[in-house]
Amino acid sequence: MIDWNAMGDEEFRQEVRTFFEQNYPSELRYPPHRLRWAEIKGWYMTLAAKGWLAPTWPTLYGGMGLNPTKFLIFIEEQERWGVARTPDMGMTMVGPLLIKHGTEEQKSYYLPKILRGEHLWCQGYSEPNAGSDLASLKTSAIIDRDEFVINGQKTWTTLAQDATHIFMLVRTDPQAKKKQEGISFLLVDCKSPGITVRPIPNIAGNEEFCEVFFDNVRAPRANIVGELNKGWTIAKAMLGFERITLGSPKQSQYALGRLEILARQRGCFDDPVFLDKFTALQLDVADLVSVYARFVDIVKRGETLGPDVSLLKIWATETYSRISSLMVETAGAAGAIVGKVDFGGEPVDVLSSFYYARPAPIYGGTNEIQRNIIAKEVLGLPS
Amino acid sequence: MNANAMAAAAADRADERRLLKESVAAFVERCGGATRARAMRGRSPGFDRAVWREFADLGWLAVTLPEQYGGLGLSLTEMAVIAEELGGALAPEPVIEAITLAAGVLRHAGGSVADELLPPIAAGEIIPTLAWQESDGNFDPAHVAATATADTTGGIRLNGSKAFVPHADAADGFIVTARDEQGLALYWIPADAPGVEIVLRPLATGAMVGCVSMKQVEVAPTQRIAAGRHAADALHLAIDEATVMASAALVGLIGKALNMTLDYIKVRTQFGKPIGSFQAIQHRAVDLYIQCELAQGALGDALAAHTEAPRSKAAQAATSRAKARCSDVALLICREAVQMHGAIGFTDEYDLGLYLNRALVLAAWLGNSAQHRRRYAAIGNASTQEASA
Ligand SMILES: Cc1cc2nc3c(=O)[nH]c(=O)nc-3n(C[C@H](O)[C@H](O)[C@H](O)COP(=O)(O)OP(=O)(O)OC[C@H]3O[C@@H](n4cnc5c(N)ncnc54)[C@H](O)[C@@H]3O)c2cc1C
């Protein structure tokens, strides 16, 4: 077994880079939308065979055991080469969760199946009436002897149509004094009778998120993670790393690169007004990179991220949004054409950046909610 | 006319416009509103020819057409009432594209081609489209690379390629701009003329734009609509008028998207309260409302300027001012609307996406906000120089 952490950073980077460059299917580089299982399965299996599916899991559980520094290098190289996200909820959420809070049975049953690509997980938190106010969720799970009986609805569940399993927050104590206190964390097999999944097409024309209905769905009691009614604390603890991935500058850097191609072809850099707009965004991205690095360092030192990490998500997603708008503007008459448009031999998909810049300030906690967090927890403003 | 009579006439006109507005709104609502816009996506043609003929029967295709062509001879302000309502209802019919823009070129140019085509256009029998821009996206109408050259048999050959041609899949013919010895010339070519090739691309709304390439397309001298200065004037004016109408359509859309969002934030509840009760949301809604009012003001000024002196620098500047404002506001409101709706705003099933897509198309069409601000500045500089000369 290789001890990756013992390797020098540059050596490790080179190793990862070479592997991606040699093995990642070139037609899937920088996909304009979230790839479906049928498209990305091959790559998932390549990673599985290499033993690289779970970079952060301890080697004991079949992961690479990367420390935070090495993991960030891994992510950077992925993004640098335009390697698409796989259906990675099992790797990013379920694995770490079970390793920390799962029973021995849960670990030995689920973890290997994630690593073999047998189980694909989706995240069932949001409901039609519980979005920003997630703790008001209503999907209920009632104990019936050795089973939970689940009724209700989850929504916006990304790639549920491809998932074999869903990890979810359910209400197990409707009488709890605080609404956060009656919530439990459950693992459910999507093949269970009573589950219906309906994909919801998005404005970019792709089916990525879904509604998931639960009608008397039965799950073994053993599928609870952590204690009964303590699911909220568990879910909260999983948020930290998500905020940092959502704050990555790579999306903005890539979009800025596309904008540059388009603008060069249109001769926009001769226009001082455009030059100013472009440079402003370039500096926004440069500053994003340095703020990002600051939070990355915290992770590298093994410390926990504070509430100020919210600023990263806000700045990253809003910078991306501004770049996508300038792209539409710069494309002029071509800015409303769907799909790739040829700009001097370089195909640029103007609209897909614009479309995908829309939900980024919504998912993972809306930017309004992130601002509320900063106002209260960082600036100490009164409520 | 004395002051009382003038006030009475103005009141009459306002009444008539209100009636027109109500009847257009009622008609498009009956036709299916957003539902119909949704159903038309990806179809070719991207609109309903039966509805088009009803528009003709209602006289909407002949509003600004002089009476000599069987038109109503009304002003652009009446047309704007229609454009605004159609825009708000997301009607896919290309009224601005085919009537204000393409037929507008004919109307301003006059002559025998116009005499022949305008009556059947007003009757909804022929749908024209204007092919003026080229693939570099330049939006100066004088920027034309396509050529018209005399051949040995007394005919004329058109060569070149036109991009971003609206409804190129559905139009019965194209009014194309080409360069000849006199400068700019305008020709009418039927859609099925030999040598014409059309490559279609879908727009965000699902409607098609075409790249129309012409290889040795043979036209008779009688197909020439106008040439030289006269052609350029007709073209410029029609484009300006269509730009004002696109702004009117944007104003219609802006109003609907804002109202939809206000309705939503009043009823969507999180944390035990309507999200519209959070001050962070309230202030942003207010900012959108302000922008909405500014857009209406800019449109009103553009219409007034066109009524007063259609070909003036003032009218051109007001046109650019309106298009810049309305395009920006529409995109801003739609982006903010998605954000305030949360995830549901990103779904295709919810109508907001239809507004966002229409905003993208109308904002990009005939020059986006940045292009119009630049044009406004250029006109402003030119008129200052004129004044000081
Ligand atoms: C592309 C995409 C993928 C997603 N994938 C998943 C997934 O896999 N699993 C999952 O569980 N969920 C997923 N979500 C759901 C996401 O977590 C929610 O959309 C998000 O939490 C917001 O909830 P909502 O959409 O109900 O909006 P709401 O909560 O209804 O918010 C509407 C608007 O009100 C604002 N608002 C709400 N409360 C306040 C306040 N107190 N102060 C100021 N403004 C406020 C919001 O910021 C927003 O602008 C996804 C969403 C998207 C868009």
Short mmCIF file of N, CA, C and O in Angstrom, two decimals, chain A residues 31-130:
data_model
loop_
_atom_site.label_atom_id
_atom_site.label_comp_id
_atom_site.label_asym_id
_atom_site.label_seq_id
_atom_site.Cartn_x
_atom_site.Cartn_y
_atom_site.Cartn_z
N PRO A 31 -17.50 19.19 -18.77
CA PRO A 31 -18.86 19.02 -19.29
C PRO A 31 -19.71 20.23 -18.88
O PRO A 31 -19.51 20.76 -17.78
N PRO A 32 -20.60 20.67 -19.75
CA PRO A 32 -21.40 21.85 -19.41
C PRO A 32 -22.47 21.56 -18.37
O PRO A 32 -23.04 22.48 -17.81
N HIS A 33 -22.76 20.29 -18.10
CA HIS A 33 -23.79 19.98 -17.12
C HIS A 33 -23.31 18.83 -16.25
O HIS A 33 -22.26 18.24 -16.50
N ARG A 34 -24.07 18.53 -15.21
CA ARG A 34 -23.76 17.43 -14.31
C ARG A 34 -23.94 16.12 -15.06
O ARG A 34 -25.00 15.89 -15.64
N LEU A 35 -22.91 15.27 -15.09
CA LEU A 35 -23.01 14.04 -15.87
C LEU A 35 -23.86 12.98 -15.18
O LEU A 35 -23.84 12.84 -13.97
N ARG A 36 -24.60 12.26 -16.02
CA ARG A 36 -25.43 11.17 -15.51
C ARG A 36 -24.56 9.91 -15.38
O ARG A 36 -23.49 9.80 -15.96
N TRP A 37 -25.07 8.96 -14.63
CA TRP A 37 -24.33 7.73 -14.33
C TRP A 37 -23.88 7.03 -15.61
O TRP A 37 -22.74 6.58 -15.73
N ALA A 38 -24.78 6.95 -16.58
CA ALA A 38 -24.45 6.25 -17.82
C ALA A 38 -23.24 6.88 -18.51
O ALA A 38 -22.46 6.20 -19.16
N GLU A 39 -23.07 8.18 -18.34
CA GLU A 39 -21.97 8.88 -19.01
C GLU A 39 -20.65 8.74 -18.23
O GLU A 39 -19.58 8.67 -18.82
N ILE A 40 -20.75 8.71 -16.91
CA ILE A 40 -19.55 8.82 -16.08
C ILE A 40 -19.13 7.49 -15.46
O ILE A 40 -18.09 7.37 -14.84
N LYS A 41 -19.98 6.47 -15.69
CA LYS A 41 -19.74 5.17 -15.07
C LYS A 41 -18.33 4.63 -15.37
O LYS A 41 -17.63 4.14 -14.48
N GLY A 42 -17.94 4.75 -16.63
CA GLY A 42 -16.63 4.24 -17.04
C GLY A 42 -15.51 4.84 -16.20
O GLY A 42 -14.63 4.13 -15.70
N TRP A 43 -15.56 6.14 -16.03
CA TRP A 43 -14.52 6.83 -15.26
C TRP A 43 -14.59 6.44 -13.78
O TRP A 43 -13.57 6.24 -13.14
N TYR A 44 -15.81 6.32 -13.28
CA TYR A 44 -16.01 5.91 -11.89
C TYR A 44 -15.32 4.57 -11.66
O TYR A 44 -14.60 4.37 -10.68
N MET A 45 -15.51 3.66 -12.61
CA MET A 45 -14.94 2.32 -12.46
C MET A 45 -13.42 2.35 -12.62
O MET A 45 -12.71 1.57 -11.97
N THR A 46 -12.94 3.26 -13.47
CA THR A 46 -11.48 3.41 -13.60
C THR A 46 -10.89 3.85 -12.27
O THR A 46 -9.87 3.31 -11.81
N LEU A 47 -11.54 4.82 -11.64
CA LEU A 47 -11.08 5.29 -10.33
C LEU A 47 -11.16 4.17 -9.30
O LEU A 47 -10.27 3.99 -8.47
N ALA A 48 -12.27 3.41 -9.38
CA ALA A 48 -12.46 2.31 -8.42
C ALA A 48 -11.33 1.30 -8.55
O ALA A 48 -10.73 0.88 -7.55
N ALA A 49 -11.01 0.96 -9.81
CA ALA A 49 -9.97 -0.05 -10.06
C ALA A 49 -8.61 0.44 -9.57
O ALA A 49 -7.79 -0.33 -9.06
N LYS A 50 -8.39 1.74 -9.69
CA LYS A 50 -7.13 2.32 -9.26
C LYS A 50 -7.07 2.46 -7.73
O LYS A 50 -6.00 2.69 -7.16
N GLY A 51 -8.25 2.36 -7.10
CA GLY A 51 -8.30 2.56 -5.65
C GLY A 51 -8.35 4.03 -5.27
O GLY A 51 -8.01 4.42 -4.16
N TRP A 52 -8.79 4.87 -6.22
CA TRP A 52 -8.78 6.31 -6.01
C TRP A 52 -10.17 6.91 -5.84
O TRP A 52 -10.34 8.12 -5.95
N LEU A 53 -11.15 6.08 -5.63
CA LEU A 53 -12.51 6.63 -5.53
C LEU A 53 -12.71 7.46 -4.28
O LEU A 53 -13.46 8.42 -4.28
N ALA A 54 -12.05 7.06 -3.22
CA ALA A 54 -12.30 7.72 -1.94
C ALA A 54 -11.00 8.28 -1.39
O ALA A 54 -10.37 7.70 -0.51
N PRO A 55 -10.58 9.43 -1.91
CA PRO A 55 -9.27 9.98 -1.54
C PRO A 55 -9.11 10.23 -0.04
O PRO A 55 -8.01 10.08 0.48
N THR A 56 -10.21 10.60 0.63
CA THR A 56 -10.05 11.01 2.03
C THR A 56 -10.28 9.88 3.02
O THR A 56 -9.96 10.01 4.19
N TRP A 57 -10.89 8.80 2.55
CA TRP A 57 -11.15 7.73 3.53
C TRP A 57 -9.84 7.11 3.99
O TRP A 57 -8.88 6.99 3.21
N PRO A 58 -9.81 6.67 5.24
CA PRO A 58 -8.62 5.97 5.73
C PRO A 58 -8.34 4.72 4.89
O PRO A 58 -9.28 4.09 4.38
N THR A 59 -7.10 4.35 4.77
CA THR A 59 -6.75 3.18 3.97
C THR A 59 -7.40 1.92 4.53
O THR A 59 -7.74 1.01 3.79
N LEU A 60 -7.60 1.91 5.84
CA LEU A 60 -8.28 0.78 6.48
C LEU A 60 -9.61 0.45 5.80
O LEU A 60 -10.02 -0.70 5.70
N TYR A 61 -10.30 1.49 5.32
CA TYR A 61 -11.60 1.29 4.68
C TYR A 61 -11.51 1.32 3.15
O TYR A 61 -12.51 1.44 2.46
N GLY A 62 -10.31 1.25 2.63
CA GLY A 62 -10.16 1.19 1.17
C GLY A 62 -9.97 2.55 0.53
O GLY A 62 -10.01 2.68 -0.70
N GLY A 63 -9.78 3.60 1.34
CA GLY A 63 -9.53 4.92 0.78
C GLY A 63 -8.05 5.15 0.52
O GLY A 63 -7.24 4.24 0.70
N MET A 64 -7.73 6.35 0.05
CA MET A 64 -6.33 6.69 -0.17
C MET A 64 -5.69 7.26 1.10
O MET A 64 -4.48 7.43 1.16
N GLY A 65 -6.53 7.61 2.04
CA GLY A 65 -6.03 8.14 3.31
C GLY A 65 -5.32 9.48 3.18
O GLY A 65 -4.43 9.80 3.97
N LEU A 66 -5.72 10.28 2.20
CA LEU A 66 -5.01 11.55 1.98
C LEU A 66 -5.25 12.51 3.14
O LEU A 66 -6.36 12.63 3.65
N ASN A 67 -4.18 13.21 3.52
CA ASN A 67 -4.36 14.30 4.47
C ASN A 67 -4.94 15.49 3.71
O ASN A 67 -4.98 15.48 2.48
N PRO A 68 -5.43 16.51 4.43
CA PRO A 68 -6.11 17.62 3.73
C PRO A 68 -5.26 18.24 2.61
O PRO A 68 -5.79 18.56 1.55
N THR A 69 -3.98 18.41 2.84
CA THR A 69 -3.14 19.03 1.81
C THR A 69 -3.14 18.19 0.53
O THR A 69 -3.34 18.72 -0.58
N LYS A 70 -2.96 16.92 0.69
CA LYS A 70 -2.91 16.05 -0.48
C LYS A 70 -4.28 15.98 -1.16
O LYS A 70 -4.38 15.95 -2.38
N PHE A 71 -5.31 15.98 -0.36
CA PHE A 71 -6.65 15.92 -0.95
C PHE A 71 -6.93 17.17 -1.78
O PHE A 71 -7.49 17.10 -2.88
N LEU A 72 -6.51 18.33 -1.27
CA LEU A 72 -6.74 19.55 -2.03
C LEU A 72 -5.94 19.52 -3.34
O LEU A 72 -6.42 19.99 -4.37
N ILE A 73 -4.76 18.94 -3.31
CA ILE A 73 -4.00 18.79 -4.55
C ILE A 73 -4.78 17.90 -5.53
O ILE A 73 -4.90 18.20 -6.71
N PHE A 74 -5.32 16.84 -4.97
CA PHE A 74 -6.12 15.91 -5.78
C PHE A 74 -7.28 16.67 -6.46
O PHE A 74 -7.50 16.55 -7.65
N ILE A 75 -7.99 17.48 -5.67
CA ILE A 75 -9.12 18.24 -6.21
C ILE A 75 -8.63 19.26 -7.25
O ILE A 75 -9.22 19.41 -8.31
N GLU A 76 -7.54 19.94 -6.92
CA GLU A 76 -7.01 20.95 -7.85
C GLU A 76 -6.68 20.32 -9.19
O GLU A 76 -6.98 20.88 -10.24
N GLU A 77 -6.08 19.17 -9.16
CA GLU A 77 -5.72 18.50 -10.41
C GLU A 77 -6.94 18.04 -11.18
O GLU A 77 -6.98 18.10 -12.40
N GLN A 78 -7.95 17.61 -10.43
CA GLN A 78 -9.21 17.23 -11.06
C GLN A 78 -9.80 18.43 -11.80
O GLN A 78 -10.19 18.34 -12.96
N GLU A 79 -9.84 19.54 -11.11
CA GLU A 79 -10.45 20.74 -11.69
C GLU A 79 -9.60 21.29 -12.82
O GLU A 79 -10.12 21.75 -13.83
N ARG A 80 -8.29 21.19 -12.65
CA ARG A 80 -7.38 21.70 -13.67
C ARG A 80 -7.61 20.98 -15.00
O ARG A 80 -7.58 21.58 -16.07
N TRP A 81 -7.87 19.69 -14.93
CA TRP A 81 -8.02 18.89 -16.14
C TRP A 81 -9.49 18.83 -16.59
O TRP A 81 -9.83 18.19 -17.59
N GLY A 82 -10.38 19.49 -15.86
CA GLY A 82 -11.79 19.47 -16.24
C GLY A 82 -12.43 18.12 -16.02
O GLY A 82 -13.33 17.71 -16.75
N VAL A 83 -11.95 17.42 -14.98
CA VAL A 83 -12.53 16.11 -14.65
C VAL A 83 -13.88 16.33 -13.98
O VAL A 83 -14.00 17.11 -13.03
N ALA A 84 -14.90 15.67 -14.50
CA ALA A 84 -16.26 15.90 -14.00
C ALA A 84 -16.46 15.29 -12.63
O ALA A 84 -15.78 14.34 -12.25
N ARG A 85 -17.42 15.85 -11.91
CA ARG A 85 -17.83 15.24 -10.64
C ARG A 85 -18.52 13.93 -10.95
O ARG A 85 -19.35 13.85 -11.85
N THR A 86 -18.19 12.92 -10.20
CA THR A 86 -18.93 11.66 -10.31
C THR A 86 -20.12 11.77 -9.35
O THR A 86 -20.17 12.71 -8.56
N PRO A 87 -21.05 10.82 -9.40
CA PRO A 87 -22.06 10.81 -8.33
C PRO A 87 -21.31 10.45 -7.04
O PRO A 87 -21.11 9.29 -6.74
N ASP A 88 -20.85 11.48 -6.33
CA ASP A 88 -19.85 11.27 -5.29
C ASP A 88 -20.38 11.41 -3.87
O ASP A 88 -19.62 11.49 -2.92
N MET A 89 -21.71 11.43 -3.74
CA MET A 89 -22.29 11.60 -2.40
C MET A 89 -21.85 10.47 -1.46
O MET A 89 -21.71 10.70 -0.26
N GLY A 90 -21.68 9.27 -2.00
CA GLY A 90 -21.24 8.15 -1.18
C GLY A 90 -19.86 8.41 -0.62
O GLY A 90 -19.59 8.21 0.57
N MET A 91 -19.00 8.94 -1.50
CA MET A 91 -17.62 9.19 -1.11
C MET A 91 -17.52 10.40 -0.16
O MET A 91 -16.87 10.34 0.88
N THR A 92 -18.21 11.51 -0.55
CA THR A 92 -18.01 12.74 0.23
C THR A 92 -18.84 12.77 1.52
O THR A 92 -18.42 13.36 2.51
N MET A 93 -20.03 12.18 1.47
CA MET A 93 -20.92 12.33 2.62
C MET A 93 -21.09 11.03 3.42
O MET A 93 -20.82 11.01 4.61
N VAL A 94 -21.54 9.99 2.75
CA VAL A 94 -21.91 8.77 3.49
C VAL A 94 -20.69 8.11 4.13
O VAL A 94 -20.72 7.75 5.31
N GLY A 95 -19.62 7.99 3.34
CA GLY A 95 -18.42 7.33 3.86
C GLY A 95 -17.92 7.98 5.15
O GLY A 95 -17.88 7.34 6.21
N PRO A 96 -17.54 9.28 5.07
CA PRO A 96 -17.03 9.96 6.26
C PRO A 96 -18.02 9.88 7.44
O PRO A 96 -17.61 9.74 8.58
N LEU A 97 -19.32 9.96 7.10
CA LEU A 97 -20.34 9.91 8.14
C LEU A 97 -20.32 8.56 8.85
O LEU A 97 -20.32 8.49 10.08
N LEU A 98 -20.29 7.49 8.04
CA LEU A 98 -20.33 6.16 8.65
C LEU A 98 -19.04 5.86 9.40
O LEU A 98 -19.05 5.24 10.46
N ILE A 99 -17.94 6.31 8.84
CA ILE A 99 -16.66 6.07 9.50
C ILE A 99 -16.67 6.70 10.89
O ILE A 99 -16.18 6.13 11.85
N LYS A 100 -17.32 7.86 10.98
CA LYS A 100 -17.36 8.56 12.27
C LYS A 100 -18.49 8.06 13.18
O LYS A 100 -18.29 7.84 14.36
N HIS A 101 -19.69 7.92 12.60
CA HIS A 101 -20.85 7.64 13.46
C HIS A 101 -21.49 6.28 13.22
O HIS A 101 -22.42 5.92 13.92
N GLY A 102 -21.04 5.55 12.18
CA GLY A 102 -21.74 4.31 11.81
C GLY A 102 -21.40 3.15 12.73
O GLY A 102 -20.39 3.15 13.44
N THR A 103 -22.24 2.13 12.69
CA THR A 103 -21.96 0.90 13.44
C THR A 103 -21.00 0.05 12.60
O THR A 103 -20.83 0.29 11.40
N GLU A 104 -20.40 -0.95 13.23
CA GLU A 104 -19.50 -1.83 12.49
C GLU A 104 -20.22 -2.49 11.32
O GLU A 104 -19.69 -2.62 10.22
N GLU A 105 -21.47 -2.89 11.56
CA GLU A 105 -22.24 -3.54 10.50
C GLU A 105 -22.46 -2.58 9.33
O GLU A 105 -22.32 -2.97 8.17
N GLN A 106 -22.81 -1.36 9.66
CA GLN A 106 -23.04 -0.37 8.59
C GLN A 106 -21.77 -0.16 7.78
O GLN A 106 -21.79 -0.14 6.55
N LYS A 107 -20.66 -0.01 8.49
CA LYS A 107 -19.39 0.23 7.79
C LYS A 107 -19.05 -0.94 6.88
O LYS A 107 -18.70 -0.75 5.71
N SER A 108 -19.14 -2.14 7.41
CA SER A 108 -18.68 -3.27 6.59
C SER A 108 -19.66 -3.57 5.47
O SER A 108 -19.28 -4.13 4.43
N TYR A 109 -20.92 -3.19 5.62
CA TYR A 109 -21.87 -3.43 4.54
C TYR A 109 -21.77 -2.36 3.46
O TYR A 109 -21.65 -2.65 2.27
N TYR A 110 -21.80 -1.09 3.86
CA TYR A 110 -21.94 -0.02 2.85
C TYR A 110 -20.62 0.41 2.20
O TYR A 110 -20.57 0.65 1.00
N LEU A 111 -19.57 0.53 3.01
CA LEU A 111 -18.36 1.16 2.46
C LEU A 111 -17.79 0.41 1.24
O LEU A 111 -17.51 1.05 0.21
N PRO A 112 -17.65 -0.90 1.30
CA PRO A 112 -17.09 -1.59 0.12
C PRO A 112 -17.97 -1.43 -1.11
O PRO A 112 -17.47 -1.38 -2.24
N LYS A 113 -19.28 -1.34 -0.90
CA LYS A 113 -20.19 -1.23 -2.04
C LYS A 113 -20.08 0.14 -2.71
O LYS A 113 -20.28 0.28 -3.91
N ILE A 114 -19.77 1.14 -1.92
CA ILE A 114 -19.53 2.47 -2.51
C ILE A 114 -18.26 2.39 -3.35
O ILE A 114 -18.22 2.84 -4.50
N LEU A 115 -17.25 1.75 -2.80
CA LEU A 115 -15.96 1.68 -3.50
C LEU A 115 -16.04 0.85 -4.78
O LEU A 115 -15.25 1.05 -5.70
N ARG A 116 -16.97 -0.07 -4.84
CA ARG A 116 -17.09 -0.89 -6.05
C ARG A 116 -18.08 -0.30 -7.05
O ARG A 116 -18.31 -0.89 -8.11
N GLY A 117 -18.68 0.83 -6.72
CA GLY A 117 -19.65 1.42 -7.64
C GLY A 117 -20.98 0.69 -7.64
O GLY A 117 -21.78 0.86 -8.54
N GLU A 118 -21.23 -0.10 -6.62
CA GLU A 118 -22.52 -0.81 -6.55
C GLU A 118 -23.60 0.07 -5.96
O GLU A 118 -24.76 -0.04 -6.32
N HIS A 119 -23.19 0.90 -5.02
CA HIS A 119 -24.16 1.80 -4.39
C HIS A 119 -23.87 3.24 -4.79
O HIS A 119 -22.76 3.72 -4.65
N LEU A 120 -24.90 3.90 -5.29
CA LEU A 120 -24.78 5.34 -5.57
C LEU A 120 -25.75 6.04 -4.64
O LEU A 120 -26.93 5.67 -4.57
N TRP A 121 -25.25 7.08 -3.97
CA TRP A 121 -26.08 7.74 -2.96
C TRP A 121 -26.58 9.10 -3.43
O TRP A 121 -25.93 9.78 -4.21
N CYS A 122 -27.76 9.44 -2.92
CA CYS A 122 -28.24 10.81 -3.12
C CYS A 122 -28.65 11.38 -1.75
O CYS A 122 -28.81 10.63 -0.79
N GLN A 123 -28.77 12.72 -1.74
CA GLN A 123 -28.97 13.42 -0.47
C GLN A 123 -30.42 13.89 -0.33
O GLN A 123 -30.85 14.78 -1.07
N GLY A 124 -31.14 13.30 0.58
CA GLY A 124 -32.55 13.66 0.76
C GLY A 124 -32.76 14.52 1.98
O GLY A 124 -33.19 14.03 3.03
N TYR A 125 -32.46 15.79 1.85
CA TYR A 125 -32.70 16.73 2.94
C TYR A 125 -33.93 17.60 2.63
O TYR A 125 -34.91 17.60 3.33
N SER A 126 -33.82 18.37 1.52
CA SER A 126 -34.83 19.38 1.24
C SER A 126 -36.20 18.77 0.96
O SER A 126 -36.31 17.67 0.42
N GLU A 127 -37.22 19.54 1.32
CA GLU A 127 -38.60 19.17 1.03
C GLU A 127 -39.28 20.39 0.43
O GLU A 127 -38.75 21.50 0.52
N PRO A 128 -40.48 20.17 -0.15
CA PRO A 128 -41.14 21.32 -0.76
C PRO A 128 -41.29 22.50 0.20
O PRO A 128 -41.13 23.64 -0.20
N ASN A 129 -41.58 22.21 1.46
CA ASN A 129 -41.75 23.33 2.39
C ASN A 129 -40.60 23.49 3.37
O ASN A 129 -40.69 24.23 4.34
N ALA A 130 -39.53 22.77 3.14
CA ALA A 130 -38.35 22.91 4.00
C ALA A 130 -37.12 23.06 3.13
O ALA A 130 -36.52 22.08 2.71
#
